[in-house]
Amino acid sequence: MNQALSPASPRVLIADDQALVRSGFRLILTTRGIEVAGEAADGAEAVAAARRLRPDVVLMDIRMPVMDGLQAARLVLAELPDCRVIMLTTFDLDRYVYAALSLGASGFLVKDVTAEHLAAAVRLVGTGDALLAPSITRRLVERFARGDRLPGTAAGAHPDLAALTPREVEVLTLVGRGLSNAELAATLTLSEATVKTHVKRIFGKLGLRDRAQAVVVAYETGLVRPGGPG
């Protein structure tokens, strides 16, 4: 029996060209009280459905016909600023995932994700947070931030980085290394409330959606270097 939907439950759009994946994810989410607003079988359908349904979260497969998930994510994120996108991939070190994080995707899931992890991930990004598995995300960003990039994702100084205060640069550097707010507070001897304020200001000044983009910016601007301290 389906659980009652929580008032805070995000509405989800599932975009994948495999019907079995869509139906499996729908079953997992609905039985855990998460509303599935719709499905799409390719990127173009995903963009149209997102425009029509205004979901809170889109589960977006990277490789789809008609329009791939990367281009679909780009359009959804540009047109629906309150929507969060989680990329779906078959393996974790996927260069397209890195490009999607650069665009503002809130994280990624490998398709063999457990049911509980899938539901937890959707709820997490539905609150506006980023889905970061620190070890995997770090390996992904280290692999692609300084080398094997897709067109349009070249590195370079972020145009607004000079707007940050020295403390904000320090906070962004630590965010790039994967530290949580609690770990930031302990490292910098600050309260978590103060850390949250710094992080919010950094996002505002740099035009970032969440921590996933912040990690990418920290690497691409050289604040954090591949192989540096964790």
Coordinates of N, CA and C in Angstrom, one line a residue:
M1 N 0.8 -1.2 0.0 CA 0.0 0.0 0.0 C 0.9 1.2 0.0
N2 N 0.5 2.2 -0.8 CA 1.3 3.5 -0.8 C 1.2 4.2 0.5
Q3 N 2.2 4.9 0.9 CA 2.2 5.7 2.0 C 1.6 7.0 1.7
A4 N 1.0 7.7 2.7 CA 0.4 9.0 2.4 C 1.5 10.0 2.1
L5 N 1.2 10.9 1.1 CA 2.2 11.9 0.7 C 2.4 12.9 1.9
S6 N 3.7 13.1 2.1 CA 4.1 14.1 3.1 C 3.8 15.5 2.5
P7 N 3.4 16.5 3.4 CA 3.2 17.8 2.9 C 4.4 18.4 2.2
A8 N 5.6 18.0 2.7 CA 6.9 18.5 2.2 C 7.4 17.6 1.1
S9 N 6.7 16.6 0.6 CA 7.2 15.6 -0.3 C 7.4 16.3 -1.7
P10 N 8.5 16.2 -2.3 CA 8.8 16.8 -3.6 C 8.0 16.1 -4.7
R11 N 7.6 16.8 -5.7 CA 7.0 16.3 -6.9 C 8.1 16.0 -7.9
V12 N 8.1 14.8 -8.5 CA 9.2 14.3 -9.3 C 8.8 14.0 -10.7
L13 N 9.6 14.3 -11.7 CA 9.5 13.9 -13.0 C 10.6 12.9 -13.3
I14 N 10.3 11.8 -13.9 CA 11.3 10.8 -14.2 C 11.5 10.8 -15.7
A15 N 12.8 11.0 -16.2 CA 13.1 11.1 -17.6 C 14.1 10.0 -17.9
D16 N 13.7 9.0 -18.6 CA 14.6 7.9 -19.0 C 14.1 7.2 -20.2
D17 N 14.9 6.8 -21.1 CA 14.4 6.1 -22.3 C 14.0 4.7 -22.1
Q18 N 14.3 4.1 -20.9 CA 13.9 2.7 -20.6 C 12.7 2.7 -19.8
A19 N 11.6 2.1 -20.3 CA 10.4 2.0 -19.6 C 10.5 1.3 -18.3
L20 N 11.4 0.3 -18.3 CA 11.5 -0.5 -17.0 C 12.2 0.3 -15.9
V21 N 13.1 1.2 -16.3 CA 13.7 2.1 -15.3 C 12.7 3.1 -14.8
R22 N 11.9 3.6 -15.7 CA 10.8 4.6 -15.2 C 9.8 3.9 -14.3
S23 N 9.4 2.8 -14.7 CA 8.3 2.1 -13.8 C 8.9 1.7 -12.5
G24 N 10.2 1.2 -12.5 CA 10.8 0.8 -11.3 C 11.0 2.0 -10.3
F25 N 11.5 3.1 -10.9 CA 11.7 4.3 -10.0 C 10.3 4.8 -9.5
R26 N 9.3 4.8 -10.4 CA 8.0 5.3 -10.0 C 7.5 4.4 -8.8
L27 N 7.6 3.1 -8.9 CA 7.2 2.3 -7.8 C 7.9 2.5 -6.5
I28 N 9.2 2.7 -6.6 CA 10.1 2.9 -5.4 C 9.6 4.2 -4.8
L29 N 9.4 5.3 -5.5 CA 9.1 6.6 -5.0 C 7.7 6.7 -4.4
T30 N 6.7 6.2 -5.2 CA 5.3 6.3 -4.7 C 5.1 5.4 -3.5
T31 N 5.7 4.3 -3.4 CA 5.6 3.5 -2.2 C 6.2 4.1 -0.9
R32 N 7.0 5.1 -1.2 CA 7.7 5.8 -0.1 C 7.1 7.2 0.1
G33 N 5.9 7.5 -0.4 CA 5.2 8.7 -0.2 C 5.7 9.9 -1.0
I34 N 6.4 9.6 -2.1 CA 6.9 10.7 -3.0 C 6.1 10.7 -4.3
E35 N 5.5 11.8 -4.6 CA 4.6 11.9 -5.8 C 5.5 12.0 -7.1
V36 N 5.1 11.1 -8.0 CA 5.7 11.2 -9.3 C 4.7 11.9 -10.2
A37 N 5.0 13.1 -10.6 CA 4.1 14.0 -11.4 C 4.0 13.5 -12.9
G38 N 5.1 12.9 -13.4 CA 5.0 12.4 -14.8 C 6.3 11.7 -15.2
E39 N 6.3 11.2 -16.4 CA 7.4 10.5 -17.0 C 7.8 11.1 -18.4
A40 N 9.0 10.9 -18.8 CA 9.4 11.3 -20.2 C 10.4 10.2 -20.7
A41 N 10.3 9.9 -22.0 CA 11.1 8.9 -22.6 C 12.3 9.4 -23.4
D42 N 12.4 10.8 -23.5 CA 13.6 11.4 -24.1 C 13.8 12.8 -23.6
G43 N 14.9 13.4 -24.0 CA 15.2 14.7 -23.5 C 14.1 15.8 -23.8
A44 N 13.7 15.8 -25.1 CA 12.7 16.8 -25.5 C 11.4 16.6 -24.7
E45 N 11.0 15.4 -24.5 CA 9.8 15.1 -23.7 C 10.0 15.6 -22.3
A46 N 11.2 15.4 -21.8 CA 11.5 15.8 -20.4 C 11.4 17.4 -20.2
V47 N 11.9 18.1 -21.2 CA 11.8 19.6 -21.1 C 10.3 20.0 -21.2
A48 N 9.6 19.4 -22.2 CA 8.2 19.8 -22.3 C 7.4 19.4 -21.0
A49 N 7.7 18.3 -20.5 CA 6.9 17.9 -19.3 C 7.3 18.7 -18.1
A50 N 8.6 19.1 -18.0 CA 9.0 20.0 -16.9 C 8.3 21.4 -17.0
R51 N 8.2 21.9 -18.2 CA 7.5 23.2 -18.4 C 6.1 23.1 -18.0
R52 N 5.5 21.9 -18.3 CA 4.0 21.8 -18.1 C 3.7 21.4 -16.6
L53 N 4.5 20.6 -16.0 CA 4.2 20.0 -14.7 C 4.9 20.8 -13.6
R54 N 5.9 21.5 -13.9 CA 6.7 22.3 -12.8 C 7.1 21.4 -11.6
P55 N 7.8 20.3 -11.9 CA 8.2 19.4 -10.8 C 9.2 20.1 -9.9
D56 N 9.4 19.6 -8.7 CA 10.4 20.0 -7.8 C 11.8 19.4 -8.1
V57 N 11.7 18.1 -8.6 CA 12.9 17.4 -8.9 C 12.7 16.6 -10.2
V58 N 13.8 16.7 -11.0 CA 13.8 15.8 -12.2 C 14.9 14.8 -12.1
L59 N 14.5 13.5 -12.3 CA 15.5 12.5 -12.4 C 15.8 12.3 -13.9
M60 N 17.0 12.8 -14.3 CA 17.3 12.9 -15.7 C 18.4 12.0 -16.2
D61 N 18.0 11.0 -17.0 CA 19.0 10.1 -17.6 C 19.9 10.9 -18.5
I62 N 21.2 10.6 -18.5 CA 22.2 11.4 -19.4 C 22.0 11.0 -20.8
R63 N 21.9 9.8 -21.1 CA 21.9 9.3 -22.5 C 20.5 9.0 -23.0
M64 N 19.9 9.8 -23.7 CA 18.5 9.6 -24.2 C 18.4 10.1 -25.7
P65 N 17.5 9.5 -26.5 CA 17.3 9.9 -27.9 C 16.7 11.3 -28.0
V66 N 16.7 11.8 -29.2 CA 16.0 13.1 -29.6 C 16.8 14.3 -29.0
M67 N 16.9 14.3 -27.7 CA 17.7 15.3 -27.0 C 18.4 14.6 -25.8
D68 N 19.7 14.7 -25.6 CA 20.3 14.0 -24.5 C 20.0 14.8 -23.2
G69 N 20.3 14.1 -22.1 CA 20.0 14.6 -20.8 C 20.7 15.8 -20.4
L70 N 21.9 16.0 -21.0 CA 22.7 17.2 -20.7 C 22.0 18.4 -21.2
Q71 N 21.6 18.4 -22.5 CA 21.0 19.5 -23.1 C 19.6 19.8 -22.4
A72 N 18.9 18.7 -22.1 CA 17.6 18.8 -21.4 C 17.8 19.5 -20.1
A73 N 18.8 19.0 -19.3 CA 19.1 19.6 -18.0 C 19.4 21.1 -18.2
R74 N 20.2 21.5 -19.2 CA 20.5 22.9 -19.4 C 19.3 23.7 -19.6
L75 N 18.3 23.2 -20.4 CA 17.1 24.0 -20.6 C 16.2 24.1 -19.4
V76 N 16.1 23.0 -18.7 CA 15.2 22.9 -17.5 C 15.8 23.9 -16.4
L77 N 17.1 23.8 -16.2 CA 17.7 24.6 -15.2 C 17.6 26.1 -15.5
A78 N 17.7 26.4 -16.8 CA 17.7 27.8 -17.2 C 16.3 28.4 -17.1
E79 N 15.3 27.6 -17.4 CA 13.9 28.0 -17.4 C 13.2 27.9 -16.1
L80 N 13.6 26.9 -15.3 CA 12.9 26.7 -14.0 C 13.8 26.8 -12.9
P81 N 14.1 27.9 -12.4 CA 15.2 28.1 -11.4 C 14.9 27.4 -10.0
D82 N 13.7 27.1 -9.7 CA 13.4 26.4 -8.5 C 13.4 24.9 -8.6
C83 N 13.6 24.4 -9.8 CA 13.6 22.9 -10.1 C 15.0 22.4 -9.8
R84 N 15.1 21.2 -9.3 CA 16.4 20.6 -9.0 C 16.5 19.3 -10.0
V85 N 17.7 19.1 -10.5 CA 17.9 18.0 -11.4 C 18.9 17.1 -10.8
I86 N 18.6 15.8 -10.8 CA 19.5 14.7 -10.4 C 19.8 13.9 -11.7
M87 N 21.1 13.8 -12.1 CA 21.4 13.1 -13.3 C 21.5 11.6 -13.0
L88 N 21.0 10.8 -13.9 CA 21.1 9.3 -13.8 C 22.2 8.8 -14.8
T89 N 23.1 7.9 -14.3 CA 24.1 7.4 -15.1 C 24.4 6.0 -14.8
T90 N 25.0 5.3 -15.7 CA 25.3 3.9 -15.5 C 26.7 3.6 -14.8
F91 N 27.5 4.7 -14.8 CA 28.8 4.5 -14.0 C 29.2 5.9 -13.5
D92 N 29.9 5.9 -12.3 CA 30.0 7.1 -11.5 C 31.0 8.1 -12.2
L93 N 32.1 7.7 -12.8 CA 33.0 8.6 -13.4 C 32.6 8.9 -14.8
D94 N 31.6 9.7 -15.0 CA 31.0 10.0 -16.3 C 31.2 11.5 -16.6
R95 N 31.9 11.7 -17.7 CA 32.3 13.1 -18.0 C 31.0 14.0 -18.2
Y96 N 29.9 13.4 -18.6 CA 28.7 14.1 -18.8 C 28.1 14.6 -17.5
V97 N 28.3 13.7 -16.5 CA 27.8 14.1 -15.1 C 28.6 15.4 -14.7
Y98 N 29.9 15.4 -14.9 CA 30.7 16.6 -14.5 C 30.1 17.8 -15.2
A99 N 29.9 17.7 -16.5 CA 29.3 18.8 -17.3 C 27.9 19.3 -16.7
A100 N 27.1 18.3 -16.3 CA 25.8 18.6 -15.7 C 26.0 19.3 -14.4
L101 N 26.9 18.9 -13.6 CA 27.2 19.6 -12.3 C 27.6 21.0 -12.6
S102 N 28.4 21.3 -13.6 CA 28.8 22.6 -14.0 C 27.7 23.5 -14.3
L103 N 26.7 22.9 -15.0 CA 25.5 23.6 -15.4 C 24.5 23.9 -14.2
G104 N 24.7 23.2 -13.1 CA 23.8 23.4 -12.0 C 23.0 22.2 -11.5
A105 N 23.2 21.0 -12.1 CA 22.6 19.8 -11.5 C 22.9 19.7 -10.1
S106 N 22.0 19.2 -9.3 CA 22.2 19.1 -7.8 C 22.9 17.8 -7.4
G107 N 23.3 16.9 -8.4 CA 24.0 15.7 -8.0 C 23.7 14.6 -9.1
F108 N 24.1 13.4 -8.7 CA 23.9 12.3 -9.7 C 23.7 11.0 -8.9
L109 N 23.0 10.1 -9.6 CA 22.9 8.7 -9.0 C 23.2 7.7 -10.1
V110 N 23.9 6.7 -9.6 CA 24.1 5.5 -10.5 C 22.9 4.7 -10.5
K111 N 22.5 4.2 -11.7 CA 21.2 3.6 -11.9 C 20.9 2.3 -11.0
D112 N 22.0 1.7 -10.5 CA 21.7 0.6 -9.6 C 21.6 1.0 -8.2
V113 N 21.2 2.3 -7.9 CA 21.0 2.8 -6.6 C 20.0 2.0 -5.8
T114 N 20.2 1.9 -4.5 CA 19.2 1.2 -3.7 C 17.9 2.0 -3.6
A115 N 16.8 1.3 -3.3 CA 15.5 2.0 -3.2 C 15.6 3.1 -2.1
E116 N 16.2 2.8 -1.0 CA 16.2 3.8 0.1 C 17.1 5.0 -0.3
H117 N 18.2 4.7 -0.9 CA 19.1 5.8 -1.3 C 18.4 6.7 -2.4
L118 N 17.6 6.1 -3.3 CA 16.9 6.9 -4.3 C 15.9 7.8 -3.6
A119 N 15.1 7.3 -2.7 CA 14.1 8.1 -2.1 C 14.8 9.2 -1.2
A120 N 15.8 8.9 -0.5 CA 16.5 9.8 0.3 C 17.1 10.9 -0.5
A121 N 17.7 10.6 -1.7 CA 18.3 11.6 -2.6 C 17.3 12.6 -3.1
V122 N 16.1 12.1 -3.5 CA 15.0 12.9 -4.0 C 14.6 13.9 -2.9
R123 N 14.4 13.4 -1.7 CA 14.0 14.2 -0.6 C 15.0 15.3 -0.3
L124 N 16.3 14.9 -0.3 CA 17.4 15.8 0.0 C 17.4 17.0 -1.0
V125 N 17.5 16.7 -2.3 CA 17.5 17.8 -3.2 C 16.2 18.6 -3.3
G126 N 15.1 17.9 -2.9 CA 13.9 18.6 -2.9 C 13.8 19.7 -1.9
T127 N 14.7 19.7 -0.9 CA 14.8 20.7 0.2 C 15.7 21.8 -0.3
G128 N 16.4 21.7 -1.5 CA 17.3 22.7 -2.0 C 18.7 22.4 -1.7
D129 N 19.0 21.2 -1.1 CA 20.4 20.9 -0.8 C 21.0 20.1 -2.0
A130 N 22.3 19.9 -2.0 CA 22.9 19.1 -3.1 C 23.2 17.7 -2.7
L131 N 23.1 16.8 -3.7 CA 23.4 15.4 -3.4 C 24.8 15.2 -3.7
L132 N 25.7 15.1 -2.7 CA 27.1 14.9 -2.9 C 27.6 13.6 -2.1
A133 N 28.0 12.6 -2.8 CA 28.7 11.5 -2.2 C 30.2 11.9 -2.3
P134 N 30.8 12.5 -1.2 CA 32.0 13.1 -1.3 C 33.1 12.4 -2.0
S135 N 33.3 11.1 -1.8 CA 34.4 10.4 -2.4 C 34.2 10.3 -3.9
I136 N 33.0 10.0 -4.3 CA 32.7 9.8 -5.8 C 32.8 11.2 -6.5
T137 N 32.1 12.2 -5.8 CA 32.1 13.5 -6.4 C 33.5 14.1 -6.6
R138 N 34.3 13.9 -5.6 CA 35.7 14.4 -5.6 C 36.5 13.8 -6.8
R139 N 36.3 12.4 -6.9 CA 37.0 11.8 -8.0 C 36.5 12.2 -9.3
L140 N 35.2 12.4 -9.4 CA 34.7 12.9 -10.7 C 35.2 14.3 -11.1
V141 N 35.1 15.2 -10.1 CA 35.6 16.6 -10.4 C 37.1 16.6 -10.6
E142 N 37.9 15.9 -9.9 CA 39.3 15.9 -10.1 C 39.7 15.3 -11.4
R143 N 38.9 14.4 -11.9 CA 39.2 13.8 -13.2 C 39.0 14.8 -14.4
F144 N 37.9 15.6 -14.3 CA 37.5 16.4 -15.4 C 37.7 17.9 -15.3
A145 N 37.9 18.4 -14.1 CA 38.0 19.8 -13.9 C 39.2 20.4 -14.6
R146 N 40.3 19.6 -14.7 CA 41.5 20.1 -15.3 C 41.9 19.4 -16.6
G147 N 41.1 18.6 -17.1 CA 41.5 17.9 -18.3 C 40.4 17.5 -19.3
D148 N 39.8 16.4 -19.2 CA 39.0 15.8 -20.2 C 37.6 16.4 -20.1
R149 N 37.5 17.6 -20.7 CA 36.2 18.4 -20.6 C 35.4 18.2 -21.9
L150 N 34.1 18.5 -21.7 CA 33.2 18.6 -22.9 C 33.3 20.0 -23.4
P151 N 32.9 20.2 -24.7 CA 32.8 21.6 -25.2 C 31.9 22.4 -24.4
G152 N 32.4 23.6 -24.1 CA 31.6 24.6 -23.4 C 31.8 24.5 -21.9
T153 N 32.7 23.6 -21.4 CA 32.9 23.5 -20.0 C 34.4 23.8 -19.7
A154 N 35.0 24.6 -20.5 CA 36.4 24.9 -20.2 C 36.6 25.7 -18.9
A155 N 37.8 25.5 -18.3 CA 38.1 26.1 -17.0 C 38.4 27.6 -17.3
G156 N 38.4 28.4 -16.2 CA 38.8 29.8 -16.3 C 38.3 30.4 -15.0
A157 N 38.9 31.6 -14.7 CA 38.5 32.3 -13.4 C 37.1 32.6 -13.5
H158 N 36.4 32.3 -12.4 CA 35.0 32.7 -12.3 C 34.9 34.2 -12.3
P159 N 34.0 34.8 -13.1 CA 34.0 36.3 -13.2 C 33.6 37.0 -11.9
D160 N 33.0 36.3 -11.0 CA 32.6 37.0 -9.7 C 33.4 36.6 -8.5
L161 N 34.5 35.8 -8.7 CA 35.2 35.3 -7.5 C 35.8 36.5 -6.8
A162 N 36.2 37.6 -7.4 CA 36.8 38.7 -6.7 C 35.8 39.4 -5.8
A163 N 34.5 39.1 -5.9 CA 33.5 39.7 -5.0 C 33.5 39.0 -3.7
L164 N 34.2 37.9 -3.5 CA 34.2 37.2 -2.2 C 35.2 37.8 -1.3
T165 N 34.8 37.8 0.0 CA 35.7 38.3 1.1 C 36.7 37.2 1.3
P166 N 37.8 37.5 2.0 CA 38.8 36.4 2.3 C 38.2 35.2 3.0
R167 N 37.3 35.5 4.0 CA 36.7 34.4 4.7 C 35.8 33.6 3.8
E168 N 35.1 34.3 2.9 CA 34.2 33.5 2.0 C 35.0 32.6 1.0
V169 N 36.2 33.1 0.6 CA 37.1 32.3 -0.2 C 37.5 31.1 0.6
E170 N 37.8 31.3 1.8 CA 38.2 30.2 2.7 C 37.1 29.1 2.8
V171 N 35.9 29.6 3.0 CA 34.7 28.7 3.1 C 34.5 28.0 1.8
L172 N 34.6 28.7 0.7 CA 34.4 28.0 -0.6 C 35.4 27.0 -0.8
T173 N 36.7 27.2 -0.4 CA 37.7 26.2 -0.6 C 37.4 25.0 0.2
L174 N 36.9 25.1 1.4 CA 36.6 24.0 2.2 C 35.4 23.3 1.7
V175 N 34.4 24.0 1.2 CA 33.2 23.4 0.5 C 33.7 22.5 -0.6
G176 N 34.7 23.1 -1.4 CA 35.2 22.3 -2.5 C 35.9 21.0 -2.1
R177 N 36.4 21.0 -0.9 CA 37.0 19.8 -0.4 C 36.0 18.8 0.2
G178 N 34.8 19.2 0.1 CA 33.7 18.2 0.6 C 33.3 18.4 2.0
L179 N 33.7 19.4 2.7 CA 33.3 19.6 4.1 C 31.8 20.0 4.2
S180 N 31.1 19.4 5.2 CA 29.8 19.7 5.6 C 29.8 21.0 6.4
N181 N 28.6 21.6 6.6 CA 28.5 22.8 7.4 C 29.1 22.6 8.8
A182 N 28.8 21.4 9.4 CA 29.2 21.1 10.7 C 30.8 21.0 10.7
E183 N 31.3 20.4 9.7 CA 32.8 20.3 9.6 C 33.4 21.6 9.4
L184 N 32.8 22.5 8.6 CA 33.3 23.8 8.3 C 33.3 24.6 9.7
A185 N 32.2 24.5 10.4 CA 32.1 25.2 11.7 C 33.3 24.8 12.6
A186 N 33.5 23.5 12.7 CA 34.6 23.0 13.6 C 36.0 23.4 13.1
T187 N 36.2 23.4 11.8 CA 37.5 23.7 11.2 C 37.8 25.2 11.4
L188 N 36.8 26.1 11.2 CA 37.0 27.5 11.3 C 36.6 28.1 12.6
T189 N 36.2 27.3 13.6 CA 35.8 27.7 14.9 C 34.7 28.8 14.8
L190 N 33.7 28.4 14.1 CA 32.5 29.3 13.9 C 31.3 28.5 14.3
S191 N 30.2 29.2 14.5 CA 28.9 28.5 14.7 C 28.4 28.0 13.3
E192 N 27.5 27.0 13.4 CA 26.9 26.5 12.1 C 26.1 27.6 11.5
A193 N 25.4 28.4 12.3 CA 24.6 29.5 11.7 C 25.4 30.5 10.9
T194 N 26.6 30.8 11.5 CA 27.5 31.7 10.8 C 28.0 31.1 9.5
V195 N 28.3 29.8 9.5 CA 28.8 29.1 8.3 C 27.7 29.1 7.2
K196 N 26.5 28.9 7.7 CA 25.3 28.9 6.7 C 25.2 30.2 6.1
T197 N 25.4 31.3 6.8 CA 25.3 32.6 6.3 C 26.4 32.9 5.3
H198 N 27.6 32.4 5.6 CA 28.7 32.6 4.6 C 28.4 31.8 3.3
V199 N 28.0 30.6 3.5 CA 27.7 29.8 2.3 C 26.6 30.4 1.4
K200 N 25.5 30.9 2.1 CA 24.4 31.6 1.4 C 24.9 32.8 0.6
R201 N 25.8 33.6 1.2 CA 26.3 34.7 0.6 C 27.2 34.4 -0.6
I202 N 28.0 33.3 -0.5 CA 28.8 32.8 -1.6 C 28.0 32.4 -2.8
F203 N 26.9 31.6 -2.5 CA 26.0 31.2 -3.6 C 25.4 32.4 -4.3
G204 N 25.0 33.4 -3.5 CA 24.4 34.6 -4.1 C 25.4 35.4 -4.9
K205 N 26.6 35.6 -4.4 CA 27.6 36.4 -5.2 C 28.0 35.7 -6.5
L206 N 28.1 34.3 -6.4 CA 28.6 33.6 -7.6 C 27.5 33.1 -8.4
G207 N 26.2 33.3 -8.0 CA 25.1 32.8 -8.8 C 25.0 31.2 -8.8
L208 N 25.3 30.6 -7.7 CA 25.4 29.1 -7.6 C 24.0 28.6 -7.1
R209 N 23.6 27.5 -7.5 CA 22.4 26.9 -7.1 C 22.6 26.1 -5.8
D210 N 23.7 25.4 -5.6 CA 23.9 24.6 -4.4 C 25.4 24.2 -4.4
R211 N 25.7 23.3 -3.4 CA 27.1 22.9 -3.2 C 27.7 22.1 -4.3
A212 N 26.9 21.4 -5.1 CA 27.5 20.7 -6.3 C 28.2 21.7 -7.2
Q213 N 27.6 22.8 -7.5 CA 28.2 23.8 -8.4 C 29.4 24.5 -7.6
A214 N 29.3 24.6 -6.3 CA 30.3 25.3 -5.6 C 31.6 24.4 -5.6
V215 N 31.4 23.1 -5.6 CA 32.6 22.2 -5.7 C 33.3 22.4 -7.0
V216 N 32.5 22.4 -8.1 CA 33.0 22.6 -9.4 C 33.8 23.9 -9.6
V217 N 33.2 25.0 -9.1 CA 33.8 26.3 -9.1 C 35.1 26.3 -8.3
A218 N 35.2 25.7 -7.2 CA 36.4 25.6 -6.4 C 37.5 25.0 -7.1
Y219 N 37.2 23.9 -7.8 CA 38.3 23.2 -8.6 C 38.6 24.1 -9.9
E220 N 37.7 24.6 -10.6 CA 38.0 25.2 -11.8 C 38.7 26.6 -11.6
T221 N 38.5 27.2 -10.5 CA 39.2 28.4 -10.2 C 40.6 28.2 -9.5
G222 N 40.9 26.9 -9.2 CA 42.2 26.6 -8.6 C 42.2 26.7 -7.1
L223 N 41.1 27.0 -6.5 CA 41.0 27.0 -5.0 C 41.3 25.7 -4.4
V224 N 40.9 24.6 -5.1 CA 41.2 23.3 -4.7 C 41.8 22.6 -5.9
R225 N 42.9 21.9 -5.7 CA 43.6 21.3 -6.8 C 43.5 19.8 -6.7
P226 N 43.4 19.1 -7.9 CA 43.4 17.7 -7.9 C 44.5 17.1 -7.2
G227 N 44.2 16.1 -6.3 CA 45.3 15.5 -5.5 C 45.7 16.3 -4.3
G228 N 45.0 17.4 -4.0 CA 45.3 18.2 -2.8 C 44.7 17.6 -1.6
P229 N 44.8 18.3 -0.5 CA 44.3 17.7 0.8 C 42.8 17.5 0.8
G230 N 42.3 16.5 1.5 CA 40.9 16.3 1.5 C 40.2 17.0 2.5

